Tab-separated table of C-alpha atoms and ligand atoms in Angstrom:
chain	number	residue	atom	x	y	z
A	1	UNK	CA	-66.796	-152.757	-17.234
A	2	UNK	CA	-65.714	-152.016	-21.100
A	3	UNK	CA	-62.953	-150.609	-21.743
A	4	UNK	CA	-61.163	-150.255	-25.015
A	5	UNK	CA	-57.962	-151.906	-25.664
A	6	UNK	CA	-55.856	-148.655	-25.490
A	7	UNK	CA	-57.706	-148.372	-22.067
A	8	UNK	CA	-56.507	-151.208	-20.915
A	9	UNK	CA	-53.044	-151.022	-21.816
A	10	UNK	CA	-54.007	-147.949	-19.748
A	11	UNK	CA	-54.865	-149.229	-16.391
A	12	UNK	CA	-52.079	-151.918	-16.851
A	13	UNK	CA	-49.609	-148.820	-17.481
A	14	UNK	CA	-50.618	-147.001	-14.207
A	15	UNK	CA	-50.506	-150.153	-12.577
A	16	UNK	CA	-47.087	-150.913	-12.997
A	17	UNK	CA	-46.218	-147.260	-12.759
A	18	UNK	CA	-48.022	-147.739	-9.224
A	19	UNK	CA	-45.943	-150.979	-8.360
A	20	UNK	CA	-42.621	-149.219	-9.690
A	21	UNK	CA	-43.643	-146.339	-7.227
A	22	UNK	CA	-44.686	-148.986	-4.211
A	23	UNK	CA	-40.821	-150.725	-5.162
A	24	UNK	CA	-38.964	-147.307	-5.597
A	25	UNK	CA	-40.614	-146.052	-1.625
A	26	UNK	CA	-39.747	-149.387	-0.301
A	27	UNK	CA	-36.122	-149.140	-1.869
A	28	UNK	CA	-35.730	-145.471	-0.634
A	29	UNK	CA	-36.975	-146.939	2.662
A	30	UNK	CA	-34.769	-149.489	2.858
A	31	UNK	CA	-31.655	-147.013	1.952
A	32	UNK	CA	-32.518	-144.782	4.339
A	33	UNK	CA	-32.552	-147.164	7.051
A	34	UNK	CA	-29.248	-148.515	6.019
A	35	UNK	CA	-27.790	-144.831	5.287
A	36	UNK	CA	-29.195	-143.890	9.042
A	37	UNK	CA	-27.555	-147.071	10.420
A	38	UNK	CA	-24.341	-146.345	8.615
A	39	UNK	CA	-24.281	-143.014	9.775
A	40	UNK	CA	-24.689	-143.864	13.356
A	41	UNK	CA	-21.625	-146.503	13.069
A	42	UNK	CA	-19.208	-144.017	11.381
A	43	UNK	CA	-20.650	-141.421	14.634
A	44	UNK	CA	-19.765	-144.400	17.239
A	45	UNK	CA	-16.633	-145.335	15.248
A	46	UNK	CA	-15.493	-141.282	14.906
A	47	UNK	CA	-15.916	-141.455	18.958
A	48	UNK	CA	-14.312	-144.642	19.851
A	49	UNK	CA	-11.278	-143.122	17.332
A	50	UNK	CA	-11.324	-139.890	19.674
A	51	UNK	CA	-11.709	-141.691	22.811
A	52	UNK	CA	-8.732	-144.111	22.091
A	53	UNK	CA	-6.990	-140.485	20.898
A	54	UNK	CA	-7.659	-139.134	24.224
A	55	UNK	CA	-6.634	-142.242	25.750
A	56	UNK	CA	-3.366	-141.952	24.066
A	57	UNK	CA	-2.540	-138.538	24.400
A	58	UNK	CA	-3.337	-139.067	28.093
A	59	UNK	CA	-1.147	-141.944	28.010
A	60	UNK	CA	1.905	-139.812	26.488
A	61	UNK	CA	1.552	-137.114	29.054
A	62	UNK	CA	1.302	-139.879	31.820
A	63	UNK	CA	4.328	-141.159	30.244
A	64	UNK	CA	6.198	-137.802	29.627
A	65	UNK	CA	5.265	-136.809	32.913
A	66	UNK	CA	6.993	-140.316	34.344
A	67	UNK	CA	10.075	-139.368	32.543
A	68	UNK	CA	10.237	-136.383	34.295
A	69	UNK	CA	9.916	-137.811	37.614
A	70	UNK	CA	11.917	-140.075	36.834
A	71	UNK	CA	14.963	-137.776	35.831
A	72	UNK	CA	14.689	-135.649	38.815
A	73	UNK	CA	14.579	-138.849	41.202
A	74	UNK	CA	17.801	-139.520	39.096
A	75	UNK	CA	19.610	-136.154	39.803
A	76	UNK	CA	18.235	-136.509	43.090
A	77	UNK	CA	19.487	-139.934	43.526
A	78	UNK	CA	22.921	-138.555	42.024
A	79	UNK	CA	23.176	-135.708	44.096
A	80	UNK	CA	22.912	-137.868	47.423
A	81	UNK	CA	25.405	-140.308	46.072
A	82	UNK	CA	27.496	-137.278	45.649
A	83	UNK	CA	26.755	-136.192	49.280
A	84	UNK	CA	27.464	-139.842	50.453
A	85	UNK	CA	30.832	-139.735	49.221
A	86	UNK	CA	31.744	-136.606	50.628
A	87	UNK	CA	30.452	-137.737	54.058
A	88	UNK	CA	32.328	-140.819	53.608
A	89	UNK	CA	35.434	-138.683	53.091
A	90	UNK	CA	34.614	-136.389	55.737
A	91	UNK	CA	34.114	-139.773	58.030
A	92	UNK	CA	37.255	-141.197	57.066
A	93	UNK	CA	38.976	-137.543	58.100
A	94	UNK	CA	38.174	-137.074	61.568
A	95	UNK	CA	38.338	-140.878	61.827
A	96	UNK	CA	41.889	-140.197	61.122
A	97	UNK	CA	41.763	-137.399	63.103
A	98	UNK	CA	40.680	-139.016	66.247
A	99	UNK	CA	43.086	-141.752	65.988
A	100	UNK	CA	46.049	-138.407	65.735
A	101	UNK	CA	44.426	-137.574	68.774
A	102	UNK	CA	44.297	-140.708	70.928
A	103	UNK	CA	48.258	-141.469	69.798
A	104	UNK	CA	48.739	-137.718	71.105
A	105	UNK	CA	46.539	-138.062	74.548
A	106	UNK	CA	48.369	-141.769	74.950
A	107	UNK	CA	51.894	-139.912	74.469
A	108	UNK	CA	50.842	-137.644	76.913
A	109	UNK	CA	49.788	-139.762	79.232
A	110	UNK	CA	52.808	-142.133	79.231
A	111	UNK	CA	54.954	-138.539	79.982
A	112	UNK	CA	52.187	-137.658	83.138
A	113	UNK	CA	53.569	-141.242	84.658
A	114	UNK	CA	56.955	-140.872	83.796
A	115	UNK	CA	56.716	-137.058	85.490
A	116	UNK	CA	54.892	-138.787	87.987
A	117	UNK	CA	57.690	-141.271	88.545
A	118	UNK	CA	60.284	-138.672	88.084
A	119	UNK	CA	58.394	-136.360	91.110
A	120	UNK	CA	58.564	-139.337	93.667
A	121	UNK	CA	61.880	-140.444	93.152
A	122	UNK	CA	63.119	-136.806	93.125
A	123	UNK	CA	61.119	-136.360	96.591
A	124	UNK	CA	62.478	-139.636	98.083
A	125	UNK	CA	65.989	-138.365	96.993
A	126	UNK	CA	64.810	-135.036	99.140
A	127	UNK	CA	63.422	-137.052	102.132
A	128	UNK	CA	67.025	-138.484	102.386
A	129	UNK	CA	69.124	-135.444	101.790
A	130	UNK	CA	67.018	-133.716	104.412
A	131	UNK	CA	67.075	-137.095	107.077
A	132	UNK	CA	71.259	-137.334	106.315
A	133	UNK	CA	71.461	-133.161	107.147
A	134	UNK	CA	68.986	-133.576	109.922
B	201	NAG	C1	-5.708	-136.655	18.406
B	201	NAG	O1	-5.223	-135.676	19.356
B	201	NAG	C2	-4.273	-134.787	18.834
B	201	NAG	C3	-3.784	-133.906	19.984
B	201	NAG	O2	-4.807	-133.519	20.832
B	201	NAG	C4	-4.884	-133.975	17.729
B	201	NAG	O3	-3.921	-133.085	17.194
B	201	NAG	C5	-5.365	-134.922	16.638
B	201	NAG	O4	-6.032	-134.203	15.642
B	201	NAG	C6	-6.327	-135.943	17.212
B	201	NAG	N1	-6.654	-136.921	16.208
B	201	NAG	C7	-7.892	-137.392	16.078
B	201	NAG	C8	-8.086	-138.404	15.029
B	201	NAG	O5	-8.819	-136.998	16.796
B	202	NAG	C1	-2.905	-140.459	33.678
B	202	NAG	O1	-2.691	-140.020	35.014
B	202	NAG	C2	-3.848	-139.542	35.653
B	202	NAG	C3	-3.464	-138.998	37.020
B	202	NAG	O2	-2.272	-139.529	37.462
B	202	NAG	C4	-4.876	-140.674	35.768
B	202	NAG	O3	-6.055	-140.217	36.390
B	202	NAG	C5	-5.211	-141.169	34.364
B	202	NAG	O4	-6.081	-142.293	34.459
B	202	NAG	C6	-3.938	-141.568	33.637
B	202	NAG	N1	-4.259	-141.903	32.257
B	202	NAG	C7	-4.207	-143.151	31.796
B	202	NAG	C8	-4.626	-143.316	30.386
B	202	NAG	O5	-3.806	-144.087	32.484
């Protein structure tokens, strides 16, 4: 083949132009991939952000919801404390009561014998008034 000098310089022109292409496709190539790839971590990173978000907020509710058993457990709690107390009270009252009531059956009971006492000396008395008359 003859070629000219200017050809030459040519063919070594286009050449290199061709290589320069080959290097630039391989480089876009290569960015792509790495663009692609970088995409697809920010996606997985983006959902492991809104997963641990979810996580959280269902966390807080959990937690808010807690608190809120947990305060009406404590009125409850409160409340039945109250009630205790007022049962205790209440116990302590008729306790007292009962024991009024025993003294007062005991009293009354003491005055049955002495009545009782009273009626059989009062009918021997009789039994001898009516054996002296008789
Ligand atoms: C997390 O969740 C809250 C409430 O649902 C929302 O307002 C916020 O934008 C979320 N943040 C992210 C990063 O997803
Ligand atoms: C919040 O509570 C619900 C039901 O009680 C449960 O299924 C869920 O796993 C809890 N969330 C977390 C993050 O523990």
């Amino acid at each position: 083949m003859l070629l000219h000098g200017g050809s030459r310089y040519l063919v070594l022109i286009t050449v290199s132009l061709g290589f320069i292409c080959v290097l630039l496709l391989v480089f876009i190539i290569l960015q792509h991939i790495t663009i692609t790839a970088e995409r697809d971590l920010i996606k997985s990173y983006k959902n492991t952000v809104e997963e641990f978000n979810q996580t959280t907020n269902s966390l807080q509710d959990n937690y808010t919801d807690l608190m809120t058993k947990k305060h009406k457990l404590q009125n409850s709690l409160n409340s039945l404390s109250q009630k205790k107390l007022e049962l205790e009270i209440r116990v302590k009252d008729l306790t007292a009561e009962k024991d009024q009531l025993q003294r007062s059956s005991d009293s009354l009971s003491q005055k049955k014998l002495e009545l009782e006492t009273r009626v059989i000396s009062l009918s021997e008395e009789l039994k001898k008034e009516q054996s002296k008359r008789g």
